[in-house]
Short mmCIF file of C-alpha atoms and ligand atoms in Angstrom, two decimals:
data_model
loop_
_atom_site.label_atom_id
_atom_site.label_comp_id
_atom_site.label_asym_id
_atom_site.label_seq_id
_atom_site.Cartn_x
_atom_site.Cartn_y
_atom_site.Cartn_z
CA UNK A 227 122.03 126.61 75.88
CA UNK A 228 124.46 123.58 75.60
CA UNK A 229 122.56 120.43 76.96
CA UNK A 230 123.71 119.32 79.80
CA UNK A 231 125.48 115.69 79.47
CA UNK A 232 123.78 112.73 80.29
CA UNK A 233 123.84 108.91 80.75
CA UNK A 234 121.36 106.78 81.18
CA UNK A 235 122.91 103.01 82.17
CA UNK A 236 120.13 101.43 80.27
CA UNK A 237 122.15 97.78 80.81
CA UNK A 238 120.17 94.52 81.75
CA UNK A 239 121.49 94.28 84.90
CA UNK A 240 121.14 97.21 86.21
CA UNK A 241 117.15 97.01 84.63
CA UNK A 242 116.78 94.32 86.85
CA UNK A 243 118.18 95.78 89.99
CA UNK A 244 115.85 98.74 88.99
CA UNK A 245 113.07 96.38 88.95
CA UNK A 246 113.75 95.01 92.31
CA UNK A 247 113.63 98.92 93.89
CA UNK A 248 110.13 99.47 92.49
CA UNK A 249 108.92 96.55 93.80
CA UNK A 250 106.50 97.50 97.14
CA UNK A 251 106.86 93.93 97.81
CA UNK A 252 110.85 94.26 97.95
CA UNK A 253 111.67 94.63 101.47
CA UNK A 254 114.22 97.30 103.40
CA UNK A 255 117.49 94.63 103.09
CA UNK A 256 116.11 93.72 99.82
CA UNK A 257 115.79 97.31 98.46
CA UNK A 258 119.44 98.01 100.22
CA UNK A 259 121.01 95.32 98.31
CA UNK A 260 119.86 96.42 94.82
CA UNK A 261 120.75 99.67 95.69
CA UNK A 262 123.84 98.91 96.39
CA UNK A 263 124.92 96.53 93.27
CA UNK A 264 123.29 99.72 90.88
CA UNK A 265 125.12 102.00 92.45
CA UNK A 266 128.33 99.72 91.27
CA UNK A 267 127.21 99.76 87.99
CA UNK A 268 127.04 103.70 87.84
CA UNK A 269 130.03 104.36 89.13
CA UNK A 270 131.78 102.35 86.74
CA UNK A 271 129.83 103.87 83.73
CA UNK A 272 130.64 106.95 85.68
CA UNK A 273 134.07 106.43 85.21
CA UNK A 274 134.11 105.46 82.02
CA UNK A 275 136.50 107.78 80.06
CA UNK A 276 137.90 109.33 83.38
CA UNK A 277 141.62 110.17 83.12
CA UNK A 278 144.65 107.53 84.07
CA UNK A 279 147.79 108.36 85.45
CA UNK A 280 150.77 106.07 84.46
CA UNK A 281 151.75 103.82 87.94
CA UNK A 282 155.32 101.80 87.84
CA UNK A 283 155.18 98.90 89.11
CA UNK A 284 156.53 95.37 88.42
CA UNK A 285 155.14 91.99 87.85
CA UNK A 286 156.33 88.30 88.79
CA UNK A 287 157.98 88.65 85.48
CA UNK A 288 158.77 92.30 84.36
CA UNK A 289 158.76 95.72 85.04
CA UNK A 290 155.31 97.34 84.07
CA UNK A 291 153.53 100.61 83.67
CA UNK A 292 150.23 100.45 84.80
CA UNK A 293 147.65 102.95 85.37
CA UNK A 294 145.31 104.08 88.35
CA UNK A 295 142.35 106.95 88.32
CA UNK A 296 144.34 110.99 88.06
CA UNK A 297 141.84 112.48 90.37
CA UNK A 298 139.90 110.14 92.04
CA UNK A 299 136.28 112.02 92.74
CA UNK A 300 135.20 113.69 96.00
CA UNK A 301 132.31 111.31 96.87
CA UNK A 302 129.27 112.99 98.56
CA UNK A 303 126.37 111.07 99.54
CA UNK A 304 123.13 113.18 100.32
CA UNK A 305 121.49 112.26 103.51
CA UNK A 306 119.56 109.94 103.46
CA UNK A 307 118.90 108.36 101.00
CA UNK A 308 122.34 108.69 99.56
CA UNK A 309 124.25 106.58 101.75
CA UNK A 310 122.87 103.60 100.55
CA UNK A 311 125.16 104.29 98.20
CA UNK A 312 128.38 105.44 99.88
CA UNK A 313 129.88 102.14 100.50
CA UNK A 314 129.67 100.53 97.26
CA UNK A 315 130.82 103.64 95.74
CA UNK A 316 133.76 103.75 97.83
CA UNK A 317 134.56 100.00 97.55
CA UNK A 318 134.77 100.83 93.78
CA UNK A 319 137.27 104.17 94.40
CA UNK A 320 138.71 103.12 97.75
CA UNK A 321 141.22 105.92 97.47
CA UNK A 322 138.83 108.27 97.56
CA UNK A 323 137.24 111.01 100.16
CA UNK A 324 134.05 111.49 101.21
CA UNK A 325 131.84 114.68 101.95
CA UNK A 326 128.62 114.65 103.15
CA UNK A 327 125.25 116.57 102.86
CA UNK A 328 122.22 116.15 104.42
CA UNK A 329 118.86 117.65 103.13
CA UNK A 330 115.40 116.62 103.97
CA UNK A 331 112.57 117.92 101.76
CA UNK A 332 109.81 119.31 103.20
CA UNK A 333 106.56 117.31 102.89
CA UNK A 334 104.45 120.00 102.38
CA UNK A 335 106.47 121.76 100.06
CA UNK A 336 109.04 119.77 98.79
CA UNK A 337 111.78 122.27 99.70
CA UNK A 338 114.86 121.19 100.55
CA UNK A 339 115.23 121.66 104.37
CA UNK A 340 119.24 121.24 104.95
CA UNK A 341 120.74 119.68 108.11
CA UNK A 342 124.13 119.06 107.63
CA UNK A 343 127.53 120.55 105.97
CA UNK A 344 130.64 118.40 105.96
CA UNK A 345 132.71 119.68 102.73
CA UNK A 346 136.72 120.52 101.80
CA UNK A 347 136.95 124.33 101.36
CA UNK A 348 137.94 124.47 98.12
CA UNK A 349 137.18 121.69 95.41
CA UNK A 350 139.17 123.30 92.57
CA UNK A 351 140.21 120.81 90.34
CA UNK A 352 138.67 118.04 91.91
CA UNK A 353 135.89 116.10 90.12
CA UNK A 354 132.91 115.45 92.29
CA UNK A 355 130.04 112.62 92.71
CA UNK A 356 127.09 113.60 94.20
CA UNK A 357 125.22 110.02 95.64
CA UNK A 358 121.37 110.42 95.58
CA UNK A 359 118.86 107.86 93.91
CA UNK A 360 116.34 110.37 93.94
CA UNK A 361 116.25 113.50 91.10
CA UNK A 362 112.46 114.29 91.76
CA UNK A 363 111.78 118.41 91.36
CA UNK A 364 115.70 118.68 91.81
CA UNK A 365 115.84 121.09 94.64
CA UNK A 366 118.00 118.91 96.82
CA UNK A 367 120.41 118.32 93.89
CA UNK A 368 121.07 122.33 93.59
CA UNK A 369 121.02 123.08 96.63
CA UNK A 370 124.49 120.21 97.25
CA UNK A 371 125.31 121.84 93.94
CA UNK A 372 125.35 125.24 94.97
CA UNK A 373 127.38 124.01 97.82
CA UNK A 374 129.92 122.68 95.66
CA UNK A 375 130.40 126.10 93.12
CA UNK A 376 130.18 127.51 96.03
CA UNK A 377 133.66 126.11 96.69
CA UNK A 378 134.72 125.90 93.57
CA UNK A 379 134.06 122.90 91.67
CA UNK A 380 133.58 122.67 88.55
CA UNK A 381 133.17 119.08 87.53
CA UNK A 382 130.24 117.59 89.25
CA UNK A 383 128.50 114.10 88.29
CA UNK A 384 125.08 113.53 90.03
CA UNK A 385 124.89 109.73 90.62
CA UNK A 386 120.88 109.20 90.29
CA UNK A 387 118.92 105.87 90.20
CA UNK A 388 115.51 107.47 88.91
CA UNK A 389 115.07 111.02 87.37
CA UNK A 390 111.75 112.79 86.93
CA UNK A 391 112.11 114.75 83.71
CA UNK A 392 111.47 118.26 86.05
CA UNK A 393 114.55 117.51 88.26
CA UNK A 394 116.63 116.67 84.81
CA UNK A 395 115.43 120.10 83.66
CA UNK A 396 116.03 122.18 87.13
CA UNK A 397 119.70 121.02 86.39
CA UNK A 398 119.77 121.48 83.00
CA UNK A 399 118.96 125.02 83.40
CA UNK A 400 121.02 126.29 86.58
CA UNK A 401 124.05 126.22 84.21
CA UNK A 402 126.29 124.32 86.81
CA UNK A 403 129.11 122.43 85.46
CA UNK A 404 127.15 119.20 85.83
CA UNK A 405 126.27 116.05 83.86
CA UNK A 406 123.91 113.12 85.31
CA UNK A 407 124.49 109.61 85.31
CA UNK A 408 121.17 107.93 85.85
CA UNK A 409 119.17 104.51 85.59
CA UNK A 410 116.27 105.17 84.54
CA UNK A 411 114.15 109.01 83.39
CA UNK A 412 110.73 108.44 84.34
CA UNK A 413 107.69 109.63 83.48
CA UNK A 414 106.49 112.32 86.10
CA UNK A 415 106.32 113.71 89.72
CA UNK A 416 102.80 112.97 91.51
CA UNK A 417 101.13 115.36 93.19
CA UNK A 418 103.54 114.97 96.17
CA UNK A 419 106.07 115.61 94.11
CA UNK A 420 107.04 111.90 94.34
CA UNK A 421 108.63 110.00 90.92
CA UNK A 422 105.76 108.22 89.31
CA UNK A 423 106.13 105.14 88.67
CA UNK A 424 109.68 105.97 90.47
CA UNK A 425 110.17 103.28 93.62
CA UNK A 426 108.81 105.46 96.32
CA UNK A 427 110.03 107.24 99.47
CA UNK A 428 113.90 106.10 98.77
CA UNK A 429 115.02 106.99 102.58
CA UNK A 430 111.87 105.42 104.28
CA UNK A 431 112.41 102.19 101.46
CA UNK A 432 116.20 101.53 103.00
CA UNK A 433 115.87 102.94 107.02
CA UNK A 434 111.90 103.28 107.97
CA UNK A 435 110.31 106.35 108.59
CA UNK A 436 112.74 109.78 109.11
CA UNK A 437 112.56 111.04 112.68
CA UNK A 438 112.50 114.64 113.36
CA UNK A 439 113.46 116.53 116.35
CA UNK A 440 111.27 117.93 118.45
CA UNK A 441 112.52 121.17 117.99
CA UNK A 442 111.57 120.99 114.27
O1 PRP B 15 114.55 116.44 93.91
P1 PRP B 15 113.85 116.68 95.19
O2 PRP B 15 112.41 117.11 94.99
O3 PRP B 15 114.59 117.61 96.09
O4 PRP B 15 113.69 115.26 95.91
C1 PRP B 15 114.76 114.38 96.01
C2 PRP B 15 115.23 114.24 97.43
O5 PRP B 15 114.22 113.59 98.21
C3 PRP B 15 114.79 112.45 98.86
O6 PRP B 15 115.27 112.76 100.12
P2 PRP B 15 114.28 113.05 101.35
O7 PRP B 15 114.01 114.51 101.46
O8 PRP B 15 113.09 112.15 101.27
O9 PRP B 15 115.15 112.67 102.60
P3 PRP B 15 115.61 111.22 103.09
O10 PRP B 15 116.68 110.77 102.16
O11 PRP B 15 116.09 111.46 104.47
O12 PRP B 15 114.41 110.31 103.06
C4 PRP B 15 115.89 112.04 97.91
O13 PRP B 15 116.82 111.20 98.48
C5 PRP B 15 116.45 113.37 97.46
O14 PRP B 15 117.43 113.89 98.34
O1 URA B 16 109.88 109.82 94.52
C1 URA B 16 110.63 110.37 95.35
C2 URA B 16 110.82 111.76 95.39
C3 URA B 16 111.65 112.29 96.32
N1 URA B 16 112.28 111.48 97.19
C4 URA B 16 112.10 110.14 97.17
O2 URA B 16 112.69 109.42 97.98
N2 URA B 16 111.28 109.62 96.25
MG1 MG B 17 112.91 110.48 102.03
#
């Protein structure tokens, strides 16, 4: 098997931002702001290498050819968690569009429960970024995956903050055209399945507690 690519942004500032999402003492707006400036950081490392198209344009001075991004990605926060970082994502690719999934894992047994579908029918040819900080067992991450073969895609980055080595794995080994651009790999999953030392409950950390209906 041909690893699966991946890149950890193991860059001061973004160790720091880590640092501030681990914290318990970091409150919700605190957590939301770190979350926000990493997820700047990995999109730009994300991009790094992504192919330019030539733009003509003119300066004050002189005609120019600059460049802008050839396919800008299909962003697609997961639900929650995820659309902490949405906006900063988009601020970096403002031209692009924006899915979204939403997934809640079961507490018992950390299946991915899915609650919401909003995709393009067919992503052929379009490069893909999946938002979620968390990678724990990796069931949430193939299941949005599976979404996305599912309608063709076949360039995929999963935008992580922290990674337990199990969810790097689950992806590694479902073959999907994927590669992971990540923060941080950390040590384990818990009993819970929670990322250990990981940051916690990621949704809970930026919104409080998720609601269910009653029907659920
Ligand atoms: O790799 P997995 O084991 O599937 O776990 C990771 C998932 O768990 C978290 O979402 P959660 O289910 O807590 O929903 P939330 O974002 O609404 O809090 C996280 O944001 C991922 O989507
Ligand atoms: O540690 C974890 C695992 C799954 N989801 C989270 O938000 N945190
Ligand atoms: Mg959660």
């Amino acid at each position: 098997m041909i690893g699966m690519e991946r890149l950890i942004v193991d860059h001061p500032l973004a160790a720091a931002r880590l640092t501030t999402m681990r914290d318990e003492t970091t409150d919700n707006a605190g957590f939301r702001a770190a979350l926000s400036d990493l997820t700047q950081m990995l999109v730009y490392e994300a991009l790094a290498g992504a192919p330019k198209a030539d733009v003509q344009i003119k300066t004050p001075l002189t005609p120019f050819t600059g460049s802008r991004l050839a396919k800008p990605p299909l962003l697609v926060p997961v639900l929650r968690a995820g659309l902490g970082m949405v906006e900063q994502a988009h601020a970096m690719v403002p031209e692009a569009q924006v899915g979204f999934v939403g997934i809640a894992r079961d507490e018992r047994t950390a299946q991915p429960v899915p609650y919401l579908e909003s995709l393009p029918d067919d992503l052929s040819g379009h490069p893909v970024f999946v938002l979620d900080p968390m990678l724990a067992t990796g069931g949430s991450m193939l299941h949005t995956m599976e979404l996305l073969v599912a309608r063709n895609a076949t360039d995929i980055t999963a935008v992580c903050v922290v990674a337990a080595p199990q969810g790097v794995e689950a992806l590694e080994r479902s073959g999907h055209p994927c590669r992971l651009v990540v923060a941080a790999i950390d040590e384990g999953l818990d009993e819970a399945n929670y990322i250990v030392p990981g940051l916690g409950d990621a949704g809970d950390r930026q919104f409080g507690p998720r609601w269910t209906s009653a029907a659920d």
